[in-house]
Amino acid sequence: MTILFAFAGCLWGILGGALPGLSPSIAMALLLPFTYGMEPVPAIVLLASVYVGAEYGGSIRAILIRTPGTNASAAIALDGFEMARQGRGGEALGISLVSGLVGGLFGLAVLVLATEPLARLALAFTPAAYFALAVLGLSVIASLAGGSLTKGLIGAGLGLMISTVGTDPVSGVPRFTFATPELLGCIRPILVMVGLFAVAEMLVQIGEPAWARAEARDTRLTLPGLSMMRRLLLAQAIGCGIGTVEGVTPGAGGTIAAFMAYNEARRRSKEPEAFGKGAPEGVAAPEAANNVVTATALVPLLSLGIPGSNSAAVLLGGFLVHGLTPGPLLFEKAPKVVWGLYGGLLAANIAMLLLGLVILTPALWLVNRPKPYLLAAILCLIVSGVYAIEQSLFDVGLVLGFGVLGYLLRLAGVPVLPLVLGVVLGFMLESNYRRSLVISGGDHAVFVEDPVAATLLAAAAALTLWSLWSEFRRKT
């Protein structure tokens, strides 16, 4: 059953990634409410498989009509579209598919080998260290997620404010509920994520022109032969290396990894002048990089409870829906879920290869449907999914309200990932802060006397100062 859900999630991810405007995180958010009544392992595998499939789905449009389905696939469009113009679109799609498989399997190996040792290290953390870890996570995301530290901190602050709605975690006193019983249990992260990612994107798409149509030309996918694979080996290795580093860095994500891999592959190529004119390495390197990130972005999520990307944040919501808190204790309390996720990611990468060979024509048919019909269908999916959680119209209203908030934040240029992280990490931040003060008798020196906490807080301060300096230099 879990393997079946891995194939289903990968299928939806490919189709969702091929649709412009539906990023991997949005495709995952659309399915998030429907996982509410499922068992934990199939639900988590379903969401993670969407992440895997969406990265390849985004490359389909990037290669055929130079309209990236995901942000990371924009780097693939540079040479992939040129190959399509030369009548080599099927070859470019095959290189993208195989390179994505190589990157996905490499990233999965890194995830399996690195996550549990890091989690064992985190088991030694005190409440003060956990507070400092949450501060570091917020500072990393806030500084990297939007290019502006001020806007990133605004988003994180809004998220922390939302996390305080409900019942006080220490005293149990209701706060900021406005005498509304539905808010006593806090605002669930799942409602925030669906609203900020999915509904906000629908509102943005309503005001934009119709999508470009994908022609059914040159759609026969061709897998690379042995000689081509040998030629692509260095580019794929570069993508895997850069994707690993960028993936485990919270906030960096697949987009940065894809463009860095593209530039490094061009720099190390014997024919750098061929890049931008249809070089196969220009497709292989960024595709491998962003597929490595689909797995390595889960390393900080599973070991420390800090997601490394938008999609990892939605997957965190999937864990919370089922009463699971990612972090070091997850390996002790729910090891079957962790190993089930590893197996599901392996099945998802195999599914991406098998489905990629046959999905191209149906994907092109879907993305060529009239835009108003697709948006209406997606909005119906959002509303029905949210209502199905607890049959609550209040929840539907909250999701729509967060959708409007997300739309306004997009207009203001404020990134939504710091806001989501503020909601998710707010409880961890507040509860460990107050627990530390209870243990120390109200002495704030506990945060600098603990060596781990002091180190993490120093890292957060250094990162914040570096971001301020970078922003100041950019403006001057």
Short mmCIF file of C-alpha atoms in Angstrom, two decimals:
data_model
loop_
_atom_site.label_atom_id
_atom_site.label_comp_id
_atom_site.label_asym_id
_atom_site.label_seq_id
_atom_site.Cartn_x
_atom_site.Cartn_y
_atom_site.Cartn_z
CA MET A 1 0.00 0.00 0.00
CA THR A 2 2.82 2.40 0.81
CA ILE A 3 4.45 1.72 -2.57
CA LEU A 4 1.11 2.43 -4.23
CA PHE A 5 0.91 5.79 -2.46
CA ALA A 6 4.49 6.55 -3.53
CA PHE A 7 3.51 6.02 -7.17
CA ALA A 8 0.30 8.05 -6.74
CA GLY A 9 2.15 10.93 -5.08
CA CYS A 10 4.85 10.93 -7.74
CA LEU A 11 2.19 10.96 -10.48
CA TRP A 12 0.42 13.95 -8.95
CA GLY A 13 3.77 15.65 -8.39
CA ILE A 14 4.75 15.32 -12.07
CA LEU A 15 1.40 16.70 -13.21
CA GLY A 16 1.44 19.46 -10.57
CA GLY A 17 5.03 20.41 -11.38
CA ALA A 18 4.16 20.65 -15.07
CA LEU A 19 1.41 23.18 -14.31
CA PRO A 20 2.82 26.73 -14.12
CA GLY A 21 2.10 28.29 -10.76
CA LEU A 22 1.93 24.97 -8.90
CA SER A 23 5.28 24.64 -7.15
CA PRO A 24 6.15 21.41 -5.30
CA SER A 25 5.08 22.95 -1.99
CA ILE A 26 1.69 23.97 -3.40
CA ALA A 27 1.13 20.55 -4.96
CA MET A 28 1.89 19.03 -1.55
CA ALA A 29 -0.33 21.52 0.28
CA LEU A 30 -3.28 20.57 -1.93
CA LEU A 31 -3.02 16.95 -0.76
CA LEU A 32 -2.23 17.74 2.87
CA PRO A 33 -5.85 17.88 4.11
CA PHE A 34 -6.65 14.52 2.47
CA THR A 35 -3.93 12.78 4.50
CA TYR A 36 -5.72 13.58 7.76
CA GLY A 37 -7.53 10.23 8.00
CA MET A 38 -4.68 8.10 6.67
CA GLU A 39 -2.11 6.04 8.54
CA PRO A 40 1.11 8.01 9.24
CA VAL A 41 3.51 6.09 6.96
CA PRO A 42 1.40 6.18 3.75
CA ALA A 43 0.48 9.81 4.41
CA ILE A 44 4.09 10.98 4.85
CA VAL A 45 5.24 8.92 1.85
CA LEU A 46 2.46 10.37 -0.30
CA LEU A 47 3.53 13.94 0.48
CA ALA A 48 7.26 13.24 0.07
CA SER A 49 6.61 11.52 -3.28
CA VAL A 50 4.82 14.61 -4.55
CA TYR A 51 8.01 16.57 -3.80
CA VAL A 52 10.09 14.09 -5.82
CA GLY A 53 7.75 14.01 -8.82
CA ALA A 54 7.20 17.77 -8.98
CA GLU A 55 10.88 18.45 -9.63
CA TYR A 56 10.79 16.41 -12.85
CA GLY A 57 7.35 17.73 -13.79
CA GLY A 58 8.67 21.28 -13.63
CA SER A 59 11.36 20.36 -16.14
CA ILE A 60 8.84 19.26 -18.79
CA ARG A 61 7.55 22.76 -19.46
CA ALA A 62 10.98 24.29 -18.93
CA ILE A 63 12.43 22.16 -21.73
CA LEU A 64 9.55 22.23 -24.23
CA ILE A 65 8.32 25.84 -24.03
CA ARG A 66 10.84 27.61 -21.73
CA THR A 67 8.21 28.13 -19.05
CA PRO A 68 9.61 26.59 -15.83
CA GLY A 69 7.05 24.67 -13.79
CA THR A 70 9.17 25.20 -10.66
CA ASN A 71 11.72 27.83 -9.68
CA ALA A 72 14.56 25.31 -9.75
CA SER A 73 13.73 24.22 -13.31
CA ALA A 74 14.50 27.73 -14.59
CA ALA A 75 18.17 26.73 -14.79
CA ILE A 76 17.24 23.66 -16.85
CA ALA A 77 15.39 25.83 -19.37
CA LEU A 78 18.62 27.58 -20.39
CA ASP A 79 19.94 24.61 -22.37
CA GLY A 80 16.91 22.31 -22.35
CA PHE A 81 14.81 24.68 -24.45
CA GLU A 82 17.68 25.18 -26.89
CA MET A 83 17.90 21.42 -27.32
CA ALA A 84 14.15 21.32 -27.99
CA ARG A 85 14.50 24.05 -30.62
CA GLN A 86 17.12 21.90 -32.32
CA GLY A 87 14.74 18.93 -32.43
CA ARG A 88 16.36 17.26 -29.40
CA GLY A 89 13.58 17.84 -26.88
CA GLY A 90 13.09 14.12 -26.30
CA GLU A 91 16.80 13.74 -25.59
CA ALA A 92 16.72 16.67 -23.15
CA LEU A 93 13.75 15.16 -21.31
CA GLY A 94 15.57 11.82 -21.09
CA ILE A 95 18.70 13.46 -19.68
CA SER A 96 16.56 15.35 -17.19
CA LEU A 97 14.79 12.17 -16.09
CA VAL A 98 17.95 10.08 -15.63
CA SER A 99 19.88 12.91 -13.95
CA GLY A 100 16.94 13.45 -11.61
CA LEU A 101 17.02 9.76 -10.69
CA VAL A 102 20.79 9.90 -10.03
CA GLY A 103 20.36 12.99 -7.85
CA GLY A 104 17.38 11.56 -6.00
CA LEU A 105 19.14 8.30 -5.11
CA PHE A 106 22.32 10.13 -4.05
CA GLY A 107 20.31 12.52 -1.87
CA LEU A 108 18.46 9.58 -0.29
CA ALA A 109 21.79 7.94 0.62
CA VAL A 110 22.93 11.19 2.28
CA LEU A 111 19.60 11.43 4.13
CA VAL A 112 19.86 7.88 5.51
CA LEU A 113 23.51 8.19 6.53
CA ALA A 114 23.47 11.71 8.02
CA THR A 115 20.12 12.11 9.74
CA GLU A 116 20.26 9.64 12.63
CA PRO A 117 23.79 10.58 13.82
CA LEU A 118 22.76 14.24 13.84
CA ALA A 119 19.60 13.35 15.75
CA ARG A 120 21.60 11.40 18.36
CA LEU A 121 23.76 14.47 18.85
CA ALA A 122 20.65 16.60 19.34
CA LEU A 123 19.37 14.26 22.09
CA ALA A 124 21.92 15.84 24.41
CA PHE A 125 20.31 19.27 23.98
CA THR A 126 18.91 21.02 27.04
CA PRO A 127 15.77 23.21 26.88
CA ALA A 128 18.07 26.25 26.55
CA ALA A 129 19.79 24.60 23.56
CA TYR A 130 16.44 23.85 21.92
CA PHE A 131 15.42 27.47 22.36
CA ALA A 132 18.69 28.57 20.74
CA LEU A 133 18.16 26.06 17.92
CA ALA A 134 14.73 27.53 17.19
CA VAL A 135 16.24 31.05 17.15
CA LEU A 136 18.93 29.87 14.73
CA GLY A 137 16.34 28.24 12.48
CA LEU A 138 14.28 31.41 12.32
CA SER A 139 17.33 33.59 11.67
CA VAL A 140 18.56 31.35 8.84
CA ILE A 141 15.18 31.23 7.13
CA ALA A 142 14.47 34.92 7.67
CA SER A 143 17.81 35.97 6.20
CA LEU A 144 17.85 33.63 3.20
CA ALA A 145 14.23 33.34 2.16
CA GLY A 146 13.66 36.71 0.56
CA GLY A 147 16.86 38.64 0.00
CA SER A 148 15.76 41.22 2.60
CA LEU A 149 16.47 40.60 6.27
CA THR A 150 13.84 43.14 7.34
CA LYS A 151 11.08 41.49 5.33
CA GLY A 152 12.20 38.06 6.44
CA LEU A 153 12.02 39.11 10.10
CA ILE A 154 8.58 40.65 9.51
CA GLY A 155 7.38 37.30 8.18
CA ALA A 156 8.92 35.40 11.09
CA GLY A 157 7.37 37.85 13.58
CA LEU A 158 3.89 37.40 12.07
CA GLY A 159 4.30 33.63 12.33
CA LEU A 160 5.30 33.86 15.99
CA MET A 161 2.26 36.03 16.68
CA ILE A 162 -0.04 33.47 15.07
CA SER A 163 1.56 30.67 17.12
CA THR A 164 0.50 32.38 20.37
CA VAL A 165 -3.21 32.07 19.55
CA GLY A 166 -4.86 29.36 21.65
CA THR A 167 -4.01 27.93 25.07
CA ASP A 168 -0.85 28.92 26.93
CA PRO A 169 1.56 25.92 26.87
CA VAL A 170 2.59 26.39 30.52
CA SER A 171 -0.36 27.86 32.41
CA GLY A 172 -3.19 26.57 30.20
CA VAL A 173 -4.87 30.00 30.09
CA PRO A 174 -6.68 30.88 26.81
CA ARG A 175 -5.15 33.85 24.97
CA PHE A 176 -6.03 35.78 21.82
CA THR A 177 -9.02 33.50 21.15
CA PHE A 178 -11.64 36.33 21.17
CA ALA A 179 -14.03 33.97 22.97
CA THR A 180 -14.04 31.67 19.93
CA PRO A 181 -14.05 27.97 20.95
CA GLU A 182 -12.52 26.90 17.62
CA LEU A 183 -9.32 28.80 18.49
CA LEU A 184 -8.76 27.19 21.90
CA GLY A 185 -6.69 24.42 20.36
CA CYS A 186 -4.46 26.94 18.51
CA ILE A 187 -4.38 27.61 14.77
CA ARG A 188 -3.17 24.41 13.19
CA PRO A 189 -0.17 24.75 10.87
CA ILE A 190 -1.96 22.76 8.16
CA LEU A 191 -4.51 25.59 7.75
CA VAL A 192 -1.78 28.23 7.59
CA MET A 193 0.20 26.30 4.96
CA VAL A 194 -2.74 25.55 2.67
CA GLY A 195 -3.82 29.18 2.80
CA LEU A 196 -0.41 30.79 2.35
CA PHE A 197 0.83 28.42 -0.35
CA ALA A 198 -2.20 27.20 -2.32
CA VAL A 199 -4.95 29.84 -1.95
CA ALA A 200 -2.51 32.76 -2.25
CA GLU A 201 -1.10 31.29 -5.47
CA MET A 202 -4.61 30.96 -6.91
CA LEU A 203 -5.25 34.64 -6.17
CA VAL A 204 -1.97 35.58 -7.87
CA GLN A 205 -2.73 33.45 -10.93
CA ILE A 206 -6.18 35.01 -11.38
CA GLY A 207 -4.59 38.36 -12.18
CA GLU A 208 -1.93 37.03 -14.57
CA PRO A 209 -2.18 36.29 -18.32
CA ALA A 210 -3.08 32.86 -19.64
CA TRP A 211 -0.34 30.25 -19.63
CA ALA A 212 1.60 29.45 -22.77
CA ARG A 213 0.47 26.34 -24.62
CA ALA A 214 2.74 23.34 -24.92
CA GLU A 215 2.87 21.98 -28.45
CA ALA A 216 2.84 18.23 -28.95
CA ARG A 217 6.01 18.36 -31.01
CA ASP A 218 9.07 16.28 -30.28
CA THR A 219 7.50 14.61 -27.27
CA ARG A 220 9.07 11.17 -27.65
CA LEU A 221 11.34 10.78 -24.66
CA THR A 222 14.77 9.25 -25.36
CA LEU A 223 16.96 7.93 -22.55
CA PRO A 224 20.71 8.70 -22.84
CA GLY A 225 23.05 5.89 -23.91
CA LEU A 226 26.25 4.76 -22.19
CA SER A 227 28.47 7.21 -24.06
CA MET A 228 26.20 10.12 -23.13
CA MET A 229 26.06 8.94 -19.51
CA ARG A 230 29.87 8.97 -19.36
CA ARG A 231 29.83 12.49 -20.76
CA LEU A 232 27.31 13.60 -18.13
CA LEU A 233 29.08 11.97 -15.18
CA LEU A 234 31.05 15.05 -14.11
CA ALA A 235 28.03 17.37 -14.44
CA GLN A 236 25.88 15.00 -12.36
CA ALA A 237 28.63 14.71 -9.73
CA ILE A 238 28.81 18.51 -9.49
CA GLY A 239 25.04 18.68 -9.10
CA CYS A 240 25.05 16.03 -6.39
CA GLY A 241 27.80 17.76 -4.41
CA ILE A 242 26.27 21.23 -4.55
CA GLY A 243 22.76 19.88 -3.94
CA THR A 244 23.93 18.13 -0.78
CA VAL A 245 25.42 21.30 0.72
CA GLU A 246 22.51 23.52 -0.30
CA GLY A 247 19.89 20.98 0.78
CA VAL A 248 21.07 20.64 4.36
CA THR A 249 21.26 24.44 4.66
CA PRO A 250 17.83 25.69 5.80
CA GLY A 251 16.42 28.26 3.40
CA ALA A 252 18.82 27.66 0.49
CA GLY A 253 16.64 25.28 -1.52
CA GLY A 254 16.73 23.76 -4.99
CA THR A 255 16.76 27.01 -6.95
CA ILE A 256 20.12 28.18 -5.59
CA ALA A 257 21.52 24.66 -5.93
CA ALA A 258 20.38 24.37 -9.56
CA PHE A 259 21.95 27.65 -10.69
CA MET A 260 25.16 27.07 -8.73
CA ALA A 261 25.47 23.59 -10.27
CA TYR A 262 24.85 25.02 -13.74
CA ASN A 263 27.54 27.67 -13.33
CA GLU A 264 30.06 25.21 -11.86
CA ALA A 265 29.42 22.66 -14.64
CA ARG A 266 29.99 25.37 -17.24
CA ARG A 267 33.17 26.52 -15.51
CA ARG A 268 34.61 22.99 -15.44
CA SER A 269 33.46 22.03 -18.93
CA LYS A 270 35.94 21.59 -21.79
CA GLU A 271 33.46 23.47 -23.99
CA PRO A 272 31.97 26.23 -21.81
CA GLU A 273 30.92 28.17 -24.91
CA ALA A 274 28.38 25.40 -25.68
CA PHE A 275 26.34 26.24 -22.56
CA GLY A 276 23.23 28.21 -23.40
CA LYS A 277 23.23 26.70 -26.88
CA GLY A 278 21.98 23.20 -26.09
CA ALA A 279 24.69 21.56 -23.93
CA PRO A 280 23.44 18.31 -22.33
CA GLU A 281 25.55 19.06 -19.24
CA GLY A 282 23.48 22.24 -18.79
CA VAL A 283 20.44 20.02 -18.23
CA ALA A 284 22.11 17.27 -16.19
CA ALA A 285 23.85 19.39 -13.54
CA PRO A 286 20.87 21.50 -12.34
CA GLU A 287 18.46 18.55 -12.57
CA ALA A 288 20.73 16.39 -10.39
CA ALA A 289 21.17 19.27 -7.93
CA ASN A 290 17.52 20.06 -7.35
CA ASN A 291 16.63 16.35 -7.00
CA VAL A 292 19.37 15.88 -4.40
CA VAL A 293 17.75 18.74 -2.47
CA THR A 294 14.40 16.87 -2.33
CA ALA A 295 16.07 14.40 0.05
CA THR A 296 18.81 16.41 1.76
CA ALA A 297 16.34 19.19 2.70
CA LEU A 298 14.78 16.57 4.99
CA VAL A 299 18.00 16.13 7.00
CA PRO A 300 17.47 19.19 9.25
CA LEU A 301 13.73 18.41 9.32
CA LEU A 302 14.02 14.86 10.63
CA SER A 303 17.03 15.41 12.91
CA LEU A 304 16.35 18.87 14.33
CA GLY A 305 12.74 19.63 13.43
CA ILE A 306 13.73 22.55 11.18
CA PRO A 307 12.60 22.26 7.54
CA GLY A 308 15.10 23.26 4.87
CA SER A 309 12.62 24.41 2.21
CA ASN A 310 8.97 25.31 1.55
CA SER A 311 8.20 21.72 0.61
CA ALA A 312 9.90 20.39 3.74
CA ALA A 313 7.74 22.80 5.76
CA VAL A 314 4.59 21.30 4.22
CA LEU A 315 5.91 17.82 4.98
CA LEU A 316 6.41 19.00 8.57
CA GLY A 317 2.71 19.85 8.56
CA GLY A 318 2.01 16.26 7.51
CA PHE A 319 3.94 14.98 10.52
CA LEU A 320 2.09 17.34 12.88
CA VAL A 321 -1.30 16.28 11.49
CA HIS A 322 -0.55 12.75 12.70
CA GLY A 323 0.72 13.81 16.10
CA LEU A 324 4.40 13.35 15.20
CA THR A 325 7.04 15.98 15.96
CA PRO A 326 10.14 15.75 13.75
CA GLY A 327 13.36 15.92 15.72
CA PRO A 328 15.70 13.63 17.62
CA LEU A 329 12.90 11.93 19.58
CA LEU A 330 11.18 10.88 16.34
CA PHE A 331 13.75 8.09 15.90
CA GLU A 332 12.83 6.68 19.32
CA LYS A 333 9.07 7.22 19.28
CA ALA A 334 8.25 6.41 15.65
CA PRO A 335 11.17 4.60 13.95
CA LYS A 336 8.77 2.82 11.59
CA VAL A 337 7.67 6.18 10.18
CA VAL A 338 11.29 7.23 9.53
CA TRP A 339 12.25 3.98 7.82
CA GLY A 340 8.94 3.95 5.98
CA LEU A 341 9.78 7.42 4.65
CA TYR A 342 13.20 6.20 3.49
CA GLY A 343 11.62 3.26 1.66
CA GLY A 344 8.91 5.49 0.23
CA LEU A 345 11.49 7.92 -1.18
CA LEU A 346 13.28 5.01 -2.86
CA ALA A 347 9.97 3.86 -4.38
CA ALA A 348 9.18 7.44 -5.45
CA ASN A 349 12.45 7.79 -7.36
CA ILE A 350 11.82 4.50 -9.15
CA ALA A 351 8.26 5.65 -9.85
CA MET A 352 9.60 8.90 -11.32
CA LEU A 353 11.66 6.92 -13.84
CA LEU A 354 8.81 4.59 -14.80
CA LEU A 355 6.11 7.27 -14.93
CA GLY A 356 8.41 9.70 -16.72
CA LEU A 357 8.54 7.32 -19.69
CA VAL A 358 4.76 7.43 -20.21
CA ILE A 359 3.44 10.61 -18.57
CA LEU A 360 4.57 13.21 -21.11
CA THR A 361 1.53 13.18 -23.41
CA PRO A 362 -1.08 13.21 -20.58
CA ALA A 363 0.87 15.98 -18.83
CA LEU A 364 0.84 18.16 -21.95
CA TRP A 365 -2.89 17.56 -22.39
CA LEU A 366 -3.57 18.64 -18.79
CA VAL A 367 -1.52 21.82 -18.89
CA ASN A 368 -3.23 22.89 -22.12
CA ARG A 369 -6.69 23.00 -20.51
CA PRO A 370 -8.17 26.51 -20.17
CA LYS A 371 -6.69 28.32 -17.18
CA PRO A 372 -10.05 29.32 -15.55
CA TYR A 373 -11.20 25.69 -15.45
CA LEU A 374 -7.96 24.51 -13.87
CA LEU A 375 -7.97 27.25 -11.23
CA ALA A 376 -11.60 26.54 -10.37
CA ALA A 377 -10.88 22.81 -10.02
CA ILE A 378 -7.88 23.48 -7.79
CA LEU A 379 -9.86 25.86 -5.56
CA CYS A 380 -12.63 23.23 -5.19
CA LEU A 381 -9.94 20.72 -4.21
CA ILE A 382 -8.63 23.10 -1.54
CA VAL A 383 -12.03 23.85 0.01
CA SER A 384 -13.25 20.24 -0.03
CA GLY A 385 -9.96 18.98 1.43
CA VAL A 386 -9.96 21.48 4.30
CA TYR A 387 -13.64 20.86 5.08
CA ALA A 388 -13.04 17.10 5.13
CA ILE A 389 -10.58 17.41 8.04
CA GLU A 390 -13.17 18.19 10.73
CA GLN A 391 -16.24 19.24 8.72
CA SER A 392 -15.66 22.80 9.89
CA LEU A 393 -16.61 25.86 7.87
CA PHE A 394 -14.59 27.89 10.36
CA ASP A 395 -11.45 26.09 9.14
CA VAL A 396 -12.39 26.88 5.55
CA GLY A 397 -12.75 30.55 6.50
CA LEU A 398 -9.35 30.53 8.19
CA VAL A 399 -7.71 29.02 5.11
CA LEU A 400 -9.29 31.62 2.83
CA GLY A 401 -8.23 34.35 5.24
CA PHE A 402 -4.63 33.13 5.26
CA GLY A 403 -4.83 33.00 1.48
CA VAL A 404 -5.65 36.71 1.40
CA LEU A 405 -2.84 37.38 3.89
CA GLY A 406 -0.43 35.42 1.69
CA TYR A 407 -1.53 37.38 -1.37
CA LEU A 408 -0.93 40.70 0.41
CA LEU A 409 2.48 39.51 1.60
CA ARG A 410 3.37 38.56 -1.99
CA LEU A 411 2.44 42.07 -3.12
CA ALA A 412 4.62 43.53 -0.36
CA GLY A 413 7.53 41.22 -1.17
CA VAL A 414 7.47 39.56 2.25
CA PRO A 415 8.48 35.84 2.03
CA VAL A 416 5.98 33.37 3.45
CA LEU A 417 8.49 30.70 4.53
CA PRO A 418 9.65 32.67 7.62
CA LEU A 419 5.97 33.09 8.56
CA VAL A 420 5.33 29.35 8.28
CA LEU A 421 8.46 28.63 10.31
CA GLY A 422 7.32 31.12 12.94
CA VAL A 423 4.04 29.22 13.28
CA VAL A 424 5.75 25.83 13.39
CA LEU A 425 8.68 26.78 15.66
CA GLY A 426 6.70 29.16 17.87
CA PHE A 427 5.70 26.47 20.36
CA MET A 428 9.25 25.06 20.49
CA LEU A 429 10.67 28.56 20.99
CA GLU A 430 8.26 29.67 23.72
CA SER A 431 7.98 26.42 25.67
CA ASN A 432 11.73 25.85 25.87
CA TYR A 433 12.38 29.49 26.74
CA ARG A 434 9.97 29.36 29.66
CA ARG A 435 11.08 25.87 30.72
CA SER A 436 14.69 27.08 30.83
CA LEU A 437 13.71 29.99 33.06
CA VAL A 438 11.79 27.66 35.38
CA ILE A 439 14.85 25.43 35.72
CA SER A 440 17.21 28.39 36.31
CA GLY A 441 14.86 30.23 38.65
CA GLY A 442 14.34 33.09 36.21
CA ASP A 443 18.05 33.63 35.49
CA HIS A 444 18.62 34.44 31.79
CA ALA A 445 22.27 33.55 32.15
CA VAL A 446 21.26 29.94 31.49
CA PHE A 447 21.26 30.72 27.75
CA VAL A 448 24.96 31.65 27.74
CA GLU A 449 26.15 29.23 30.42
CA ASP A 450 25.00 26.25 28.35
CA PRO A 451 27.82 25.82 25.75
CA VAL A 452 25.54 24.41 23.03
CA ALA A 453 22.95 27.17 23.50
CA ALA A 454 25.65 29.86 23.56
CA THR A 455 27.19 28.51 20.34
CA LEU A 456 23.85 28.37 18.52
CA LEU A 457 22.87 31.87 19.67
CA ALA A 458 26.27 33.20 18.59
CA ALA A 459 25.76 31.58 15.18
CA ALA A 460 22.32 33.18 14.90
CA ALA A 461 23.73 36.59 15.83
CA ALA A 462 26.62 36.22 13.36
CA LEU A 463 24.24 35.22 10.58
CA THR A 464 21.98 38.16 11.31
CA LEU A 465 24.88 40.62 11.33
CA TRP A 466 26.24 39.13 8.09
CA SER A 467 22.81 39.50 6.47
CA LEU A 468 22.58 43.12 7.60
CA TRP A 469 26.06 43.85 6.24
CA SER A 470 25.26 42.15 2.91
CA GLU A 471 22.02 44.12 2.59
CA PHE A 472 23.80 47.37 3.43
CA ARG A 473 26.48 46.73 0.78
CA ARG A 474 23.82 45.86 -1.78
CA LYS A 475 22.00 49.13 -1.25
CA THR A 476 25.14 51.26 -1.26
#
